[in-house]
Tab-separated table of C-alpha atoms in Angstrom:
chain	number	residue	atom	x	y	z
A	1450	GLU	CA	-17.857	19.698	80.732
A	1451	LYS	CA	-18.210	19.509	84.518
A	1452	ARG	CA	-15.301	21.882	84.857
A	1453	SER	CA	-17.124	24.520	82.808
A	1454	GLN	CA	-20.319	23.963	84.820
A	1455	LEU	CA	-18.396	24.441	88.056
A	1456	ARG	CA	-16.793	27.611	86.713
A	1457	ASP	CA	-20.222	28.897	85.672
A	1458	GLN	CA	-21.594	28.226	89.173
A	1459	LEU	CA	-18.600	29.980	90.715
A	1460	ALA	CA	-19.117	33.026	88.485
A	1461	SER	CA	-22.829	33.043	89.336
A	1462	ILE	CA	-22.093	32.986	93.072
A	1463	GLU	CA	-19.595	35.843	92.769
A	1464	PHE	CA	-22.152	37.815	90.731
A	1465	GLN	CA	-24.809	37.305	93.469
A	1466	LYS	CA	-22.321	38.506	96.071
A	1467	LEU	CA	-21.650	41.683	94.068
A	1468	ASN	CA	-25.379	42.283	93.550
A	1469	THR	CA	-25.982	41.893	97.288
A	1470	ARG	CA	-23.331	44.544	98.065
A	1471	GLN	CA	-24.739	46.933	95.465
A	1472	GLU	CA	-28.257	46.443	96.807
A	1473	SER	CA	-27.015	47.128	100.325
A	1474	GLU	CA	-25.300	50.339	99.200
A	1475	ARG	CA	-28.398	51.485	97.294
A	1476	ILE	CA	-30.650	50.907	100.250
A	1477	GLN	CA	-28.367	52.835	102.575
A	1478	LYS	CA	-28.534	55.874	100.287
A	1479	ASN	CA	-32.336	55.920	100.484
A	1480	ILE	CA	-32.463	55.889	104.261
A	1481	VAL	CA	-34.189	58.853	105.921
A	1482	LYS	CA	-32.444	60.129	109.014
A	1483	SER	CA	-35.223	59.509	111.583
A	1484	PRO	CA	-33.734	58.024	114.775
A	1485	GLU	CA	-36.515	55.505	115.367
A	1486	ARG	CA	-36.656	54.604	111.767
A	1487	ILE	CA	-32.857	54.489	111.601
A	1488	LYS	CA	-32.830	52.093	114.559
A	1489	ARG	CA	-35.415	49.862	112.912
A	1490	GLU	CA	-33.675	50.022	109.620
A	1491	LEU	CA	-30.383	49.462	111.362
A	1492	ARG	CA	-31.747	46.371	113.072
A	1493	THR	CA	-33.201	45.243	109.742
A	1494	GLU	CA	-29.944	46.027	108.041
A	1495	GLN	CA	-28.051	44.157	110.761
A	1496	ARG	CA	-30.293	41.150	110.277
A	1497	GLN	CA	-29.838	41.434	106.535
A	1498	LEU	CA	-26.127	41.916	107.045
A	1499	GLU	CA	-26.013	38.868	109.304
A	1500	LYS	CA	-28.065	36.974	106.756
A	1501	SER	CA	-25.750	38.211	103.988
A	1502	ARG	CA	-22.719	37.153	106.046
A	1503	GLU	CA	-24.253	33.701	106.548
A	1504	GLU	CA	-25.036	33.521	102.832
A	1505	ASN	CA	-21.535	34.782	102.091
A	1506	ALA	CA	-20.048	32.100	104.409
A	1507	ALA	CA	-22.257	29.492	102.728
A	1508	ILE	CA	-21.183	30.775	99.302
A	1509	LYS	CA	-17.506	30.643	100.345
A	1510	GLU	CA	-17.989	27.097	101.662
A	1511	ASN	CA	-19.777	26.171	98.447
A	1512	LEU	CA	-16.911	27.802	96.499
A	1513	ARG	CA	-14.318	25.746	98.445
A	1514	SER	CA	-16.356	22.617	97.830
A	1515	LEU	CA	-16.596	23.411	94.103
A	1516	GLN	CA	-12.855	24.133	93.909
A	1517	SER	CA	-12.144	20.824	95.671
A	1518	LYS	CA	-14.439	19.036	93.216
A	1519	LEU	CA	-12.719	20.828	90.336
A	1520	GLU	CA	-9.312	19.647	91.593
A	1521	HIS	CA	-10.653	16.085	91.882
A	1522	ILE	CA	-12.076	16.299	88.370
A	1523	GLU	CA	-8.761	17.571	86.986
A	1524	LYS	CA	-6.924	14.750	88.764
A	1525	SER	CA	-9.495	12.281	87.431
A	1526	GLU	CA	-9.004	13.646	83.907
A	1527	SER	CA	-5.264	13.124	84.291
A	1528	ASP	CA	-5.865	9.586	85.576
A	1529	ILE	CA	-8.288	8.883	82.727
A	1530	SER	CA	-5.719	10.153	80.221
A	1531	SER	CA	-3.157	7.770	81.730
A	1532	VAL	CA	-5.663	4.922	81.568
A	1533	TYR	CA	-6.416	5.695	77.901
A	1534	GLN	CA	-2.691	5.608	77.165
A	1535	LEU	CA	-2.410	2.258	78.955
A	1536	ILE	CA	-5.381	0.940	76.981
A	1537	GLU	CA	-3.717	2.021	73.717
A	1538	ASP	CA	-0.491	0.306	74.798
A	1539	ILE	CA	-2.434	-2.844	75.696
A	1540	GLU	CA	-4.222	-2.770	72.325
A	1541	GLN	CA	-0.869	-2.468	70.537
A	1542	GLU	CA	0.480	-5.408	72.549
A	1543	PHE	CA	-2.688	-7.348	71.732
A	1544	VAL	CA	-2.148	-6.685	68.006
A	1545	LYS	CA	1.454	-7.871	68.384
A	1546	CYS	CA	0.232	-11.005	70.199
A	1547	LYS	CA	-2.273	-11.701	67.419
A	1548	SER	CA	0.491	-11.317	64.855
A	1549	ALA	CA	2.780	-13.583	66.873
A	1550	SER	CA	-0.050	-16.113	67.212
A	1551	LYS	CA	-0.579	-16.131	63.442
A	1552	GLU	CA	3.165	-16.547	62.917
A	1553	GLN	CA	3.212	-19.376	65.474
A	1554	LYS	CA	0.357	-21.116	63.635
A	1555	LYS	CA	2.252	-20.793	60.343
A	1556	MET	CA	5.405	-22.151	61.976
A	1557	SER	CA	3.431	-24.982	63.551
A	1558	ALA	CA	1.968	-25.914	60.156
A	1559	ALA	CA	5.444	-25.759	58.606
A	1560	ILE	CA	6.830	-27.935	61.408
A	1561	LYS	CA	4.029	-30.455	60.864
A	1562	ALA	CA	4.778	-30.484	57.134
A	1563	HIS	CA	8.491	-30.901	57.840
A	1564	ALA	CA	7.713	-33.611	60.391
A	1565	SER	CA	5.698	-35.470	57.777
A	1566	LEU	CA	8.492	-35.053	55.248
A	1567	THR	CA	11.058	-36.126	57.854
A	1568	LYS	CA	8.950	-39.195	58.613
A	1569	GLN	CA	8.850	-40.051	54.914
A	1570	LEU	CA	12.587	-39.506	54.589
A	1571	LEU	CA	13.271	-41.704	57.631
A	1572	SER	CA	11.024	-44.388	56.201
A	1573	THR	CA	12.814	-44.101	52.855
A	1574	LYS	CA	16.177	-44.199	54.637
A	1575	LYS	CA	15.199	-47.380	56.523
A	1576	GLU	CA	13.987	-48.949	53.289
A	1577	MET	CA	17.227	-47.980	51.532
A	1578	GLU	CA	19.273	-49.310	54.463
A	1579	LYS	CA	17.387	-52.623	54.170
A	1580	GLN	CA	18.024	-52.707	50.433
A	1581	LEU	CA	21.692	-51.830	51.031
A	1582	GLN	CA	21.958	-54.683	53.549
A	1583	ILE	CA	20.302	-57.039	51.070
A	1584	MET	CA	22.724	-55.867	48.361
A	1585	ASN	CA	25.708	-56.223	50.718
A	1586	ASP	CA	24.565	-59.748	51.636
A	1587	ARG	CA	24.148	-60.553	47.960
A	1588	VAL	CA	27.590	-59.110	47.137
A	1589	ALA	CA	29.070	-61.189	49.980
A	1590	ARG	CA	27.351	-64.328	48.628
A	1591	LEU	CA	28.497	-63.566	45.103
A	1592	LYS	CA	32.057	-63.019	46.348
A	1593	LYS	CA	31.875	-66.309	48.205
A	1594	GLN	CA	30.546	-68.042	45.089
A	1595	ARG	CA	33.245	-66.331	43.022
A	1596	ASP	CA	35.918	-67.463	45.473
A	1597	ILE	CA	34.544	-71.025	45.404
A	1598	LYS	CA	34.384	-70.978	41.609
A	1599	LYS	CA	37.839	-69.440	41.449
A	1600	THR	CA	39.188	-72.107	43.747
A	1601	THR	CA	37.391	-74.776	41.712
A	1602	LEU	CA	38.622	-73.215	38.495
A	1603	ASN	CA	42.178	-73.046	39.810
A	1604	GLN	CA	41.964	-76.657	40.862
A	1605	GLU	CA	40.501	-77.595	37.479
A	1606	GLU	CA	43.174	-75.545	35.746
A	1607	GLU	CA	45.875	-77.290	37.768
A	1608	ARG	CA	44.317	-80.648	36.928
A	1609	VAL	CA	44.066	-79.745	33.235
A	1610	LEU	CA	47.653	-78.468	33.264
A	1611	SER	CA	48.733	-81.601	35.032
A	1612	GLU	CA	46.848	-83.725	32.510
A	1613	MET	CA	48.356	-81.691	29.665
A	1614	LYS	CA	51.789	-82.209	31.120
A	1615	ASP	CA	51.069	-85.881	31.475
A	1616	PHE	CA	49.740	-85.917	27.926
A	1617	GLN	CA	52.793	-84.040	26.629
A	1618	ASN	CA	55.046	-86.378	28.530
A	1619	LEU	CA	53.111	-89.296	27.152
A	1620	GLN	CA	53.305	-87.819	23.663
A	1621	LYS	CA	57.032	-87.255	24.028
A	1622	LYS	CA	57.359	-90.762	25.247
A	1623	ASN	CA	55.321	-92.028	22.311
A	1624	ASN	CA	57.348	-89.893	19.905
A	1625	ASN	CA	60.558	-91.142	21.409
A	1626	GLU	CA	59.324	-94.733	21.172
A	1627	ALA	CA	58.208	-94.151	17.628
A	1628	LYS	CA	61.602	-92.709	16.799
A	1629	GLU	CA	63.307	-95.611	18.442
A	1630	ASN	CA	61.064	-97.996	16.647
A	1631	LYS	CA	61.873	-96.313	13.403
A	1632	LYS	CA	65.502	-96.466	14.158
A	1633	LYS	CA	65.204	-100.111	14.903
A	1634	ASP	CA	63.460	-100.782	11.735
């Protein structure tokens, strides 16, 4: 918008310059050739020419200033375009960060849930290890009791076998005595 305003001002200044030249040429055509009048008009024309030159110099300076401003505006537009691009890139990164933050929150919740589950599993594992130890102790006691009973049973069996042998021997002896007594009778 400023660029078009500056261009309009530049065109307006160039138009004024052209009008000034045309006016000067028109006036010169209407000049009557009287020496005194020509001198006066010449002095007037010289003053006007000097004034026109000063205006022309001022217009040229104004034109240079406007061109410099136009260059600065164009550079600023380029810089602004770069800044807009950077802002878009930043916004995209911000969206990515938001997405990553949401993902991190989900992962954090999942980790907490897994931590709770892990805690429960560890507690269950400890409880099962205690029960296993209790069972192992019980099995060891039962084995000990079995071994004691087995030893006792073996001893009892040996005693019973010994008594049976003694009884059989005694029975044989009694049978032999009965036979001998029968033979004697």
